[in-house]
Amino acid sequence: MAPTLESHQEKHSLVPTEAVPAQIEMPTRSRVTVVGSGNWGSVAAKLIASNTLKLESFHDEVRMWVFEEVLPCGQKLSEVINQTNENVKYLPGIKLGQNVLAVPDLENAVRDATMLVFVTPHQFMEGICRRLVGKISQNAQAISLIKGMEVKKEGPCMISTLIQEQLGINCCVLMGANIANEIAVEKFSEATVGYRDNKEIAETWVQLFNTNYFMVSAVQDVEGVELCGTLKNVVAIAAGFVDGLEMGNNTKAAIMRIGLREMKAFSKLLFSSVKDSTFFESCGVADLITTCLGGRNRKCADAFARNGGKRSFDELEAEMLQGQKLQGVSTAKEVHEVLSHRGWLELFPLFTTVHEICSGRLPPSAIVEYSEHAPKLSLLGGSAQIY
Amino acid sequence: MAPTLESHQEKHSLVPTEAVPAQIEMPTRSRVTVVGSGNWGSVAAKLIASNTLKLESFHDEVRMWVFEEVLPCGQKLSEVINQTNENVKYLPGIKLGQNVLAVPDLENAVRDATMLVFVTPHQFMEGICRRLVGKISQNAQAISLIKGMEVKKEGPCMISTLIQEQLGINCCVLMGANIANEIAVEKFSEATVGYRDNKEIAETWVQLFNTNYFMVSAVQDVEGVELCGTLKNVVAIAAGFVDGLEMGNNTKAAIMRIGLREMKAFSKLLFSSVKDSTFFESCGVADLITTCLGGRNRKCADAFARNGGKRSFDELEAEMLQGQKLQGVSTAKEVHEVLSHRGWLELFPLFTTVHEICSGRLPPSAIVEYSEHAPKLSLLGGSAQIY
């Protein structure tokens, strides 16, 4: 039987309340809502639902907001999820847990929730935030699993910042080497929670996501963790070019390393609080490796290079990705705008070259002519240690 | 025409010596000898030879010590190298440069050399050092390209330390993501020079190796750089197990990341001077990636796991590697001895598990049961920041 909003099973309903001294308030159990129900969102709901059943401090029920759609069979997606306990469209074959409840109405989904997990495509977040203003409890906590950012010339607007500012609630992030389908079948993996200053909240998120096959740890560096999740897609484009040019593992490893270094330097220039150690976490080096080995950015860039840059990324994306979107190319463009606006282009030859190749101004082979335009560290003066 | 010991071309022989004031000594040009002529040694000689021709401060001639052998054609290897300018056995098809001179006698090879490049299998180094005692000039500088170490219970004896102590000369190291055959055909790559305190010498080594397709940088951390070159082979064994178990890129990236973390922690516990930043260099993350993507350690461990551990590494090595040796298994054993002797086993679950699997005490699948034996950081007390 699928759970409902009204009738979820309460834990310890038999504990006599008179045993609790009057002056001590019963700690309120947290209610979790997952905002989003795509591939990764469904896996997140599954992870969380397995934990809320075990942990005293959470209500069992995990609500999952579903952007409603009508399936070819004529039924609504949210109804099928609640009937079958599977997201038949975005995560077929995986039971989410009986305590996951699909809710098609956003307001209903977040009502009374104290822990909000955001996991939608990043371009939807501004709209979702606008709809949620005034609708969520002010003691709610948020976490973003969304990779991507809004980049303006002044600098990137991180999704966690957008949530924090629009909704007036604290927002952590969770990033890592997380291929949803592999985690869905419980293959060993790791992730990183980035938090601003409240370590206790970070530990609560760790509790909520951590399982014996999904190891989560927390670091106090929300911007560093979040930027890793975005910038790695630019490096994956570079790695894909190397694959397409058949340059071998040696060159690919060099390009990935240079990419990691530019990720670190870019993040530290934007936010002086970013820590080097973050890049050794799952969100850093591990996610970079996963993304540069598999992943759609790598794949399309490989095809782009094999075609000598003669077929555009738009064309390849349409042909190869069945409607999924390529983030690396647009992120490279956005990063380029920031670099250009701040006069940092010469400090980031790899990021810059990726954009020049994507936009057709350089051939794919330029990616390994890096040595001709090594970073002009002298531009940094005393802050060359960012590198 | 092949060069000879006596008749190498001198640069600027027409510069009138009387123009030099008597009190200023003409700077002596450095003479380079490469001790070793295998696959990587031959590529090193090629890189160096292209630079000595260009740089005023070096004699053109690069001598390369060849462990003499008779080829199937009946000719001696050193003679064929000098006739054809190719190492027909270990690097066929690649011209080394006319200024490379193969020398079969070790003493002749190093005579008058001021810069010694050691690049032999690591098990030969003790013998070579014994033969060289008293035979090399005391102002000579050395660099080791040898990956591997001698591990005793007390701790590892690094090859650079062996050279330094046995020969009484300063020894740097050069490590990195360096697949010899890819560098031989001039594909883009990077490397790291590790030095102790003399930055000027390190810069000289960088000059000697750096080309437009082989980018070298120096870091003041000889132990960190050298340990990277050795320990990555243990991680490659772990990565190979994950491949053999078909766990996917996500799990592989997680295992590589945990491996990198243990490499860093192990190095820092042994040598407090080791720097975190070294692991972002080519010798660290890039070499790890290359080794875990290709490489013989990964390959044999993959086969080991696919056979459920039922065929030994000795058997697989004999069958798959055509006489080449697997370093990861013996390094894992040596590392295990150190960990066991110092009571650190519980701090290094990945290194420990690799050894337990290699020696048949655990099944290959144990590599991803890591969460059950996460590092007991509490054992470290205040020094938990090594992790």
JSON list of C-alpha atoms in Angstrom, two decimals, chain A residues 176-180 182-183 186-190 211-213 215 217 246-258 260-261 264 276-277 279-283 285-290 293-295 367-372 374 387, chain B residues 176-180 182-183 186-190 211-213 215 217 246-258 260-261 264 276-277 279-283 285-290 293-295 367-372 374 387:
[
{"chain": "A", "resi": 176, "resn": "GLY", "atom": "CA", "xyz": [30.26, 13.87, -5.66]},
{"chain": "A", "resi": 177, "resn": "ALA", "atom": "CA", "xyz": [31.07, 11.12, -8.10]},
{"chain": "A", "resi": 178, "resn": "ASN", "atom": "CA", "xyz": [27.43, 10.21, -8.38]},
{"chain": "A", "resi": 179, "resn": "ILE", "atom": "CA", "xyz": [26.16, 8.35, -11.40]},
{"chain": "A", "resi": 180, "resn": "ALA", "atom": "CA", "xyz": [22.55, 7.93, -10.32]},
{"chain": "A", "resi": 182, "resn": "GLU", "atom": "CA", "xyz": [25.02, 3.02, -10.27]},
{"chain": "A", "resi": 183, "resn": "ILE", "atom": "CA", "xyz": [23.99, 4.28, -6.84]},
{"chain": "A", "resi": 186, "resn": "GLU", "atom": "CA", "xyz": [23.78, 0.11, -4.57]},
{"chain": "A", "resi": 187, "resn": "LYS", "atom": "CA", "xyz": [27.26, 0.13, -6.03]},
{"chain": "A", "resi": 188, "resn": "PHE", "atom": "CA", "xyz": [29.82, 1.66, -3.69]},
{"chain": "A", "resi": 189, "resn": "SER", "atom": "CA", "xyz": [30.17, 5.42, -4.03]},
{"chain": "A", "resi": 190, "resn": "GLU", "atom": "CA", "xyz": [30.94, 8.57, -2.06]},
{"chain": "A", "resi": 211, "resn": "THR", "atom": "CA", "xyz": [24.34, 4.35, 3.71]},
{"chain": "A", "resi": 212, "resn": "ASN", "atom": "CA", "xyz": [26.80, 1.47, 3.72]},
{"chain": "A", "resi": 213, "resn": "TYR", "atom": "CA", "xyz": [27.23, 1.82, -0.06]},
{"chain": "A", "resi": 215, "resn": "MET", "atom": "CA", "xyz": [29.60, 7.25, 2.06]},
{"chain": "A", "resi": 217, "resn": "SER", "atom": "CA", "xyz": [31.37, 13.32, 4.49]},
{"chain": "A", "resi": 246, "resn": "GLU", "atom": "CA", "xyz": [43.28, 9.62, -29.73]},
{"chain": "A", "resi": 247, "resn": "MET", "atom": "CA", "xyz": [46.10, 11.18, -27.74]},
{"chain": "A", "resi": 248, "resn": "GLY", "atom": "CA", "xyz": [46.20, 8.41, -25.14]},
{"chain": "A", "resi": 249, "resn": "ASN", "atom": "CA", "xyz": [45.82, 8.16, -21.38]},
{"chain": "A", "resi": 250, "resn": "ASN", "atom": "CA", "xyz": [48.95, 10.08, -20.60]},
{"chain": "A", "resi": 251, "resn": "THR", "atom": "CA", "xyz": [47.81, 13.24, -22.31]},
{"chain": "A", "resi": 252, "resn": "LYS", "atom": "CA", "xyz": [44.31, 12.78, -20.94]},
{"chain": "A", "resi": 253, "resn": "ALA", "atom": "CA", "xyz": [45.63, 12.54, -17.38]},
{"chain": "A", "resi": 254, "resn": "ALA", "atom": "CA", "xyz": [47.70, 15.68, -17.92]},
{"chain": "A", "resi": 255, "resn": "ILE", "atom": "CA", "xyz": [44.69, 17.60, -19.23]},
{"chain": "A", "resi": 256, "resn": "MET", "atom": "CA", "xyz": [42.54, 16.38, -16.31]},
{"chain": "A", "resi": 257, "resn": "ARG", "atom": "CA", "xyz": [45.21, 17.48, -13.84]},
{"chain": "A", "resi": 258, "resn": "ILE", "atom": "CA", "xyz": [45.54, 20.91, -15.42]},
{"chain": "A", "resi": 260, "resn": "LEU", "atom": "CA", "xyz": [41.60, 20.27, -11.70]},
{"chain": "A", "resi": 261, "resn": "ARG", "atom": "CA", "xyz": [44.21, 22.94, -11.04]},
{"chain": "A", "resi": 264, "resn": "LYS", "atom": "CA", "xyz": [40.86, 25.08, -7.81]},
{"chain": "A", "resi": 276, "resn": "ASP", "atom": "CA", "xyz": [42.52, 23.18, -1.35]},
{"chain": "A", "resi": 277, "resn": "SER", "atom": "CA", "xyz": [41.53, 20.07, 0.57]},
{"chain": "A", "resi": 279, "resn": "PHE", "atom": "CA", "xyz": [39.48, 19.16, -4.26]},
{"chain": "A", "resi": 280, "resn": "PHE", "atom": "CA", "xyz": [40.69, 15.88, -2.71]},
{"chain": "A", "resi": 281, "resn": "GLU", "atom": "CA", "xyz": [37.12, 15.06, -1.68]},
{"chain": "A", "resi": 282, "resn": "SER", "atom": "CA", "xyz": [34.60, 13.05, -3.68]},
{"chain": "A", "resi": 283, "resn": "CYS", "atom": "CA", "xyz": [33.16, 16.27, -5.13]},
{"chain": "A", "resi": 285, "resn": "VAL", "atom": "CA", "xyz": [38.99, 14.58, -7.87]},
{"chain": "A", "resi": 286, "resn": "ALA", "atom": "CA", "xyz": [36.55, 11.63, -7.81]},
{"chain": "A", "resi": 287, "resn": "ASP", "atom": "CA", "xyz": [33.72, 13.41, -9.59]},
{"chain": "A", "resi": 288, "resn": "LEU", "atom": "CA", "xyz": [36.22, 14.76, -12.11]},
{"chain": "A", "resi": 289, "resn": "ILE", "atom": "CA", "xyz": [37.47, 11.23, -12.84]},
{"chain": "A", "resi": 290, "resn": "THR", "atom": "CA", "xyz": [33.96, 9.79, -13.25]},
{"chain": "A", "resi": 293, "resn": "LEU", "atom": "CA", "xyz": [35.74, 8.63, -18.04]},
{"chain": "A", "resi": 294, "resn": "GLY", "atom": "CA", "xyz": [32.06, 8.44, -18.88]},
{"chain": "A", "resi": 295, "resn": "GLY", "atom": "CA", "xyz": [29.52, 11.20, -19.00]},
{"chain": "A", "resi": 367, "resn": "ILE", "atom": "CA", "xyz": [43.68, 21.55, -26.39]},
{"chain": "A", "resi": 368, "resn": "VAL", "atom": "CA", "xyz": [47.14, 19.97, -26.29]},
{"chain": "A", "resi": 369, "resn": "GLU", "atom": "CA", "xyz": [48.99, 23.06, -27.42]},
{"chain": "A", "resi": 370, "resn": "TYR", "atom": "CA", "xyz": [48.63, 24.16, -23.87]},
{"chain": "A", "resi": 371, "resn": "SER", "atom": "CA", "xyz": [52.36, 24.69, -23.43]},
{"chain": "A", "resi": 372, "resn": "GLU", "atom": "CA", "xyz": [52.26, 27.56, -25.87]},
{"chain": "A", "resi": 374, "resn": "ALA", "atom": "CA", "xyz": [50.87, 28.33, -20.06]},
{"chain": "A", "resi": 387, "resn": "TYR", "atom": "CA", "xyz": [47.77, 27.46, -8.36]},
{"chain": "B", "resi": 176, "resn": "GLY", "atom": "CA", "xyz": [54.79, 11.90, -13.48]},
{"chain": "B", "resi": 177, "resn": "ALA", "atom": "CA", "xyz": [52.16, 10.55, -15.80]},
{"chain": "B", "resi": 178, "resn": "ASN", "atom": "CA", "xyz": [54.78, 9.19, -18.12]},
{"chain": "B", "resi": 179, "resn": "ILE", "atom": "CA", "xyz": [53.94, 6.37, -20.50]},
{"chain": "B", "resi": 180, "resn": "ALA", "atom": "CA", "xyz": [57.28, 6.16, -22.29]},
{"chain": "B", "resi": 182, "resn": "GLU", "atom": "CA", "xyz": [53.47, 8.13, -25.74]},
{"chain": "B", "resi": 183, "resn": "ILE", "atom": "CA", "xyz": [56.20, 10.63, -24.86]},
{"chain": "B", "resi": 186, "resn": "GLU", "atom": "CA", "xyz": [55.83, 13.50, -28.63]},
{"chain": "B", "resi": 187, "resn": "LYS", "atom": "CA", "xyz": [52.31, 13.41, -27.26]},
{"chain": "B", "resi": 188, "resn": "PHE", "atom": "CA", "xyz": [51.64, 16.11, -24.68]},
{"chain": "B", "resi": 189, "resn": "SER", "atom": "CA", "xyz": [52.54, 15.14, -21.13]},
{"chain": "B", "resi": 190, "resn": "GLU", "atom": "CA", "xyz": [53.82, 16.54, -17.85]},
{"chain": "B", "resi": 211, "resn": "THR", "atom": "CA", "xyz": [60.23, 20.35, -24.09]},
{"chain": "B", "resi": 212, "resn": "ASN", "atom": "CA", "xyz": [57.15, 21.85, -25.72]},
{"chain": "B", "resi": 213, "resn": "TYR", "atom": "CA", "xyz": [55.36, 18.48, -25.41]},
{"chain": "B", "resi": 215, "resn": "MET", "atom": "CA", "xyz": [56.15, 20.10, -19.41]},
{"chain": "B", "resi": 217, "resn": "SER", "atom": "CA", "xyz": [57.82, 21.67, -13.01]},
{"chain": "B", "resi": 246, "resn": "GLU", "atom": "CA", "xyz": [32.50, -4.53, -13.28]},
{"chain": "B", "resi": 247, "resn": "MET", "atom": "CA", "xyz": [31.51, -2.05, -10.61]},
{"chain": "B", "resi": 248, "resn": "GLY", "atom": "CA", "xyz": [31.51, 0.94, -12.98]},
{"chain": "B", "resi": 249, "resn": "ASN", "atom": "CA", "xyz": [33.28, 4.28, -13.15]},
{"chain": "B", "resi": 250, "resn": "ASN", "atom": "CA", "xyz": [31.64, 5.70, -10.09]},
{"chain": "B", "resi": 251, "resn": "THR", "atom": "CA", "xyz": [33.02, 3.08, -7.74]},
{"chain": "B", "resi": 252, "resn": "LYS", "atom": "CA", "xyz": [36.36, 3.17, -9.53]},
{"chain": "B", "resi": 253, "resn": "ALA", "atom": "CA", "xyz": [36.61, 6.93, -9.03]},
{"chain": "B", "resi": 254, "resn": "ALA", "atom": "CA", "xyz": [35.76, 6.52, -5.34]},
{"chain": "B", "resi": 255, "resn": "ILE", "atom": "CA", "xyz": [38.43, 3.86, -4.89]},
{"chain": "B", "resi": 256, "resn": "MET", "atom": "CA", "xyz": [41.00, 6.00, -6.73]},
{"chain": "B", "resi": 257, "resn": "ARG", "atom": "CA", "xyz": [40.16, 8.97, -4.52]},
{"chain": "B", "resi": 258, "resn": "ILE", "atom": "CA", "xyz": [40.45, 6.93, -1.33]},
{"chain": "B", "resi": 260, "resn": "LEU", "atom": "CA", "xyz": [45.06, 9.06, -3.33]},
{"chain": "B", "resi": 261, "resn": "ARG", "atom": "CA", "xyz": [44.10, 10.02, 0.21]},
{"chain": "B", "resi": 264, "resn": "LYS", "atom": "CA", "xyz": [48.99, 11.33, 0.94]},
{"chain": "B", "resi": 276, "resn": "ASP", "atom": "CA", "xyz": [49.56, 18.21, 0.24]},
{"chain": "B", "resi": 277, "resn": "SER", "atom": "CA", "xyz": [50.08, 20.26, -2.91]},
{"chain": "B", "resi": 279, "resn": "PHE", "atom": "CA", "xyz": [49.49, 15.33, -4.82]},
{"chain": "B", "resi": 280, "resn": "PHE", "atom": "CA", "xyz": [47.94, 17.85, -7.24]},
{"chain": "B", "resi": 281, "resn": "GLU", "atom": "CA", "xyz": [51.10, 17.70, -9.40]},
{"chain": "B", "resi": 282, "resn": "SER", "atom": "CA", "xyz": [51.67, 15.42, -12.36]},
{"chain": "B", "resi": 283, "resn": "CYS", "atom": "CA", "xyz": [53.43, 12.90, -10.09]},
{"chain": "B", "resi": 285, "resn": "VAL", "atom": "CA", "xyz": [46.82, 12.82, -9.39]},
{"chain": "B", "resi": 286, "resn": "ALA", "atom": "CA", "xyz": [47.84, 12.64, -13.07]},
{"chain": "B", "resi": 287, "resn": "ASP", "atom": "CA", "xyz": [50.14, 9.64, -12.69]},
{"chain": "B", "resi": 288, "resn": "LEU", "atom": "CA", "xyz": [47.47, 7.94, -10.59]},
{"chain": "B", "resi": 289, "resn": "ILE", "atom": "CA", "xyz": [44.88, 8.46, -13.32]},
{"chain": "B", "resi": 290, "resn": "THR", "atom": "CA", "xyz": [47.15, 7.16, -16.09]},
{"chain": "B", "resi": 293, "resn": "LEU", "atom": "CA", "xyz": [43.27, 3.67, -16.65]},
{"chain": "B", "resi": 294, "resn": "GLY", "atom": "CA", "xyz": [45.97, 1.64, -18.37]},
{"chain": "B", "resi": 295, "resn": "GLY", "atom": "CA", "xyz": [49.03, 0.05, -16.92]},
{"chain": "B", "resi": 367, "resn": "ILE", "atom": "CA", "xyz": [37.76, -3.86, -2.08]},
{"chain": "B", "resi": 368, "resn": "VAL", "atom": "CA", "xyz": [34.33, -2.21, -2.10]},
{"chain": "B", "resi": 369, "resn": "GLU", "atom": "CA", "xyz": [33.39, -3.23, 1.43]},
{"chain": "B", "resi": 370, "resn": "TYR", "atom": "CA", "xyz": [35.53, -0.35, 2.47]},
{"chain": "B", "resi": 371, "resn": "SER", "atom": "CA", "xyz": [32.77, 1.27, 4.52]},
{"chain": "B", "resi": 372, "resn": "GLU", "atom": "CA", "xyz": [32.88, -1.60, 6.96]},
{"chain": "B", "resi": 374, "resn": "ALA", "atom": "CA", "xyz": [36.71, 3.03, 7.37]},
{"chain": "B", "resi": 387, "resn": "TYR", "atom": "CA", "xyz": [43.81, 12.75, 5.95]}
]
